[in-house]
Amino acid sequence: MSFLSKTLVIISILQLIHSGYSTYEFNQVIKQLNLKKTLTISTSASNYNTFASSLPMDIQYEALFALFLFTIGIFFSFETVSYIPLSSKKVVQTAEYLQPIDMNRASILDNLQEIDPYGGINNTPMLTDLLQKRREYREWAKKNGLGDDISDDKDQVVKIVNGTSDSKQFDKALDVATKAVTERDNIKNNSTKTKRGNKK
């Protein structure tokens, strides 16, 4: 803590203690005044409560100002943290990061790991071309023998559905789609059976 912050904290604590003691004295005076009134004139309890609850404004302001000074003193007590990085023996302070940083210095770890620092902007996963991804998957499935007919049937379905709204052709497209789904299910079942057989 610097000298200024220590001074502000000490002054604020003294002010808080003084405002607390002033409140205590004020309450004692109110009690004595009410005690004298009860001996001379019968007063109601409601009058006592309303009279005792009205704390003078100077005591309230003193307490609030003490809290404000305490907050400012704590704020000034923050110091810049310094540390020694693993890469060099030069002492680095955190205030350095508030200055402008070169982009190549900021992304040096990304460059060493061959990570694109602008990946979220360049890749744009929200704008992925799903048709291109499906074509890539079909090509991969054909290479690995996972159902060449399915991709052809899907292409036929897309052509038929996009081409016309005729009910006969729609029924034909529906038949092709159900055939493709059943073939896909058969391929999945066969692959799970072979995996189970390999595990045994």
C-alpha positions as a Python dict, from the first residue, in 0.01 Angstrom:
ca = {
    (1, 'M'): (0, 0, 0),
    (2, 'S'): (123, 346, -83),
    (3, 'F'): (137, 632, 167),
    (4, 'L'): (-168, 800, 13),
    (5, 'S'): (-384, 487, 34),
    (6, 'K'): (-277, 419, 394),
    (7, 'T'): (-361, 778, 490),
    (8, 'L'): (-705, 762, 327),
    (9, 'V'): (-786, 428, 490),
    (10, 'I'): (-679, 550, 836),
    (11, 'I'): (-881, 873, 803),
    (12, 'S'): (-1188, 681, 685),
    (13, 'I'): (-1164, 432, 974),
    (14, 'L'): (-1132, 717, 1225),
    (15, 'Q'): (-1433, 890, 1069),
    (16, 'L'): (-1638, 569, 1085),
    (17, 'I'): (-1547, 524, 1452),
    (18, 'H'): (-1637, 886, 1524),
    (19, 'S'): (-1972, 861, 1343),
    (20, 'G'): (-2050, 539, 1531),
    (21, 'Y'): (-1967, 700, 1866),
    (22, 'S'): (-2172, 1009, 1773),
    (23, 'T'): (-2468, 782, 1697),
    (24, 'Y'): (-2426, 612, 2035),
    (25, 'E'): (-2413, 949, 2216),
    (26, 'F'): (-2718, 1074, 2027),
    (27, 'N'): (-2918, 765, 2125),
    (28, 'Q'): (-2816, 806, 2489),
    (29, 'V'): (-2931, 1170, 2489),
    (30, 'I'): (-3263, 1069, 2329),
    (31, 'K'): (-3316, 802, 2595),
    (32, 'Q'): (-3251, 1050, 2876),
    (33, 'L'): (-3483, 1309, 2723),
    (34, 'N'): (-3759, 1052, 2683),
    (35, 'L'): (-3704, 930, 3038),
    (36, 'K'): (-3748, 1285, 3169),
    (37, 'K'): (-4060, 1329, 2959),
    (38, 'T'): (-4213, 1008, 3092),
    (39, 'L'): (-4157, 1129, 3446),
    (40, 'T'): (-4327, 1462, 3378),
    (41, 'I'): (-4569, 1397, 3090),
    (42, 'S'): (-4704, 1064, 2973),
    (43, 'T'): (-4582, 1014, 2616),
    (44, 'S'): (-4677, 737, 2381),
    (45, 'A'): (-4430, 478, 2254),
    (46, 'S'): (-4488, 585, 1895),
    (47, 'N'): (-4358, 935, 1967),
    (48, 'Y'): (-4049, 787, 2126),
    (49, 'N'): (-3978, 568, 1824),
    (50, 'T'): (-4018, 844, 1568),
    (51, 'F'): (-3808, 1086, 1771),
    (52, 'A'): (-3531, 833, 1834),
    (53, 'S'): (-3510, 714, 1473),
    (54, 'S'): (-3431, 1057, 1327),
    (55, 'L'): (-3050, 1057, 1321),
    (56, 'P'): (-2889, 1397, 1247),
    (57, 'M'): (-2781, 1447, 888),
    (58, 'D'): (-2422, 1540, 977),
    (59, 'I'): (-2366, 1197, 1133),
    (60, 'Q'): (-2513, 1027, 826),
    (61, 'Y'): (-2296, 1235, 592),
    (62, 'E'): (-1989, 1161, 801),
    (63, 'A'): (-2048, 785, 777),
    (64, 'L'): (-2111, 800, 401),
    (65, 'F'): (-1802, 1015, 343),
    (66, 'A'): (-1595, 772, 550),
    (67, 'L'): (-1713, 481, 334),
    (68, 'F'): (-1631, 680, 21),
    (69, 'L'): (-1281, 760, 148),
    (70, 'F'): (-1228, 395, 243),
    (71, 'T'): (-1323, 284, -109),
    (72, 'I'): (-1087, 538, -268),
    (73, 'G'): (-806, 434, -33),
    (74, 'I'): (-850, 67, -120),
    (75, 'F'): (-857, 157, -488),
    (76, 'F'): (-526, 342, -458),
    (77, 'S'): (-375, 48, -270),
    (78, 'F'): (-380, -172, -582),
    (79, 'E'): (-31, -208, -720),
    (80, 'T'): (85, -346, -1051),
    (81, 'V'): (173, -713, -1019),
    (82, 'S'): (518, -804, -1146),
    (83, 'Y'): (635, -1154, -1233),
    (84, 'I'): (917, -1334, -1411),
    (85, 'P'): (801, -1529, -1717),
    (86, 'L'): (937, -1874, -1803),
    (87, 'S'): (1078, -1766, -2138),
    (88, 'S'): (1305, -1489, -2007),
    (89, 'K'): (1443, -1344, -1685),
    (90, 'K'): (1308, -997, -1755),
    (91, 'V'): (1057, -881, -1493),
    (92, 'V'): (720, -814, -1653),
    (93, 'Q'): (458, -585, -1502),
    (94, 'T'): (88, -614, -1571),
    (95, 'A'): (68, -247, -1668),
    (96, 'E'): (248, -351, -1986),
    (97, 'Y'): (-72, -511, -2117),
    (98, 'L'): (-258, -181, -2113),
    (99, 'Q'): (-28, -51, -2383),
    (100, 'P'): (-79, -131, -2754),
    (101, 'I'): (41, -483, -2834),
    (102, 'D'): (181, -588, -3170),
    (103, 'M'): (-34, -856, -3334),
    (104, 'N'): (262, -1085, -3403),
    (105, 'R'): (364, -1066, -3035),
    (106, 'A'): (11, -1134, -2918),
    (107, 'S'): (-34, -1436, -3145),
    (108, 'I'): (315, -1585, -3113),
    (109, 'L'): (180, -1895, -2937),
    (110, 'D'): (-83, -1938, -3206),
    (111, 'N'): (184, -1913, -3474),
    (112, 'L'): (407, -2168, -3300),
    (113, 'Q'): (117, -2411, -3265),
    (114, 'E'): (0, -2334, -3620),
    (115, 'I'): (-338, -2217, -3494),
    (116, 'D'): (-529, -1958, -3690),
    (117, 'P'): (-591, -1667, -3449),
    (118, 'Y'): (-873, -1553, -3679),
    (119, 'G'): (-1028, -1901, -3698),
    (120, 'G'): (-1365, -1787, -3574),
    (121, 'I'): (-1379, -1529, -3855),
    (122, 'N'): (-1215, -1727, -4136),
    (123, 'N'): (-1392, -2058, -4082),
    (124, 'T'): (-1736, -1912, -4010),
    (125, 'P'): (-1895, -2236, -3886),
    (126, 'M'): (-2238, -2072, -3903),
    (127, 'L'): (-2196, -2030, -4280),
    (128, 'T'): (-2076, -2385, -4358),
    (129, 'D'): (-2179, -2519, -4698),
    (130, 'L'): (-2375, -2828, -4598),
    (131, 'L'): (-2413, -2951, -4954),
    (132, 'Q'): (-2036, -2946, -5001),
    (133, 'K'): (-1990, -3133, -4673),
    (134, 'R'): (-2244, -3395, -4786),
    (135, 'R'): (-2060, -3438, -5117),
    (136, 'E'): (-1735, -3485, -4928),
    (137, 'Y'): (-1902, -3742, -4703),
    (138, 'R'): (-2044, -3928, -5004),
    (139, 'E'): (-1700, -3944, -5163),
    (140, 'W'): (-1551, -4070, -4839),
    (141, 'A'): (-1830, -4328, -4805),
    (142, 'K'): (-1770, -4449, -5163),
    (143, 'K'): (-1396, -4485, -5097),
    (144, 'N'): (-1458, -4689, -4782),
    (145, 'G'): (-1741, -4896, -4933),
    (146, 'L'): (-2018, -4765, -4712),
    (147, 'G'): (-2304, -4760, -4963),
    (148, 'D'): (-2258, -4617, -5309),
    (149, 'D'): (-2629, -4654, -5387),
    (150, 'I'): (-2738, -4427, -5104),
    (151, 'S'): (-2576, -4117, -5249),
    (152, 'D'): (-2719, -4191, -5594),
    (153, 'D'): (-3065, -4242, -5447),
    (154, 'K'): (-3038, -3916, -5256),
    (155, 'D'): (-2944, -3735, -5575),
    (156, 'Q'): (-3245, -3888, -5749),
    (157, 'V'): (-3476, -3782, -5468),
    (158, 'V'): (-3347, -3425, -5481),
    (159, 'K'): (-3385, -3409, -5859),
    (160, 'I'): (-3736, -3553, -5855),
    (161, 'V'): (-3865, -3340, -5569),
    (162, 'N'): (-3711, -3020, -5708),
    (163, 'G'): (-3818, -3094, -6065),
    (164, 'T'): (-4193, -3129, -6038),
    (165, 'S'): (-4492, -3131, -5806),
    (166, 'D'): (-4666, -3425, -5978),
    (167, 'S'): (-4812, -3677, -5732),
    (168, 'K'): (-4683, -3985, -5924),
    (169, 'Q'): (-4330, -3854, -5927),
    (170, 'F'): (-4363, -3757, -5562),
    (171, 'D'): (-4468, -4115, -5480),
    (172, 'K'): (-4168, -4238, -5678),
    (173, 'A'): (-3942, -4003, -5482),
    (174, 'L'): (-4094, -4128, -5159),
    (175, 'D'): (-4025, -4490, -5261),
    (176, 'V'): (-3665, -4403, -5346),
    (177, 'A'): (-3624, -4224, -5012),
    (178, 'T'): (-3762, -4517, -4813),
    (179, 'K'): (-3533, -4753, -5007),
    (180, 'A'): (-3235, -4532, -4923),
    (181, 'V'): (-3330, -4523, -4555),
    (182, 'T'): (-3368, -4902, -4535),
    (183, 'E'): (-3032, -4952, -4709),
    (184, 'R'): (-2870, -4712, -4468),
    (185, 'D'): (-3019, -4898, -4172),
    (186, 'N'): (-2897, -5229, -4315),
    (187, 'I'): (-2546, -5091, -4353),
    (188, 'K'): (-2551, -4961, -3994),
    (189, 'N'): (-2674, -5296, -3865),
    (190, 'N'): (-2406, -5484, -4059),
    (191, 'S'): (-2132, -5252, -3933),
    (192, 'T'): (-2246, -5290, -3570),
    (193, 'K'): (-2258, -5669, -3610),
    (194, 'T'): (-1903, -5675, -3747),
    (195, 'K'): (-1784, -5451, -3463),
    (196, 'R'): (-1944, -5680, -3207),
    (197, 'G'): (-1791, -5983, -3377),
    (198, 'N'): (-1448, -5821, -3371),
    (199, 'K'): (-1481, -5741, -3000),
    (200, 'K'): (-1566, -6103, -2918),
}
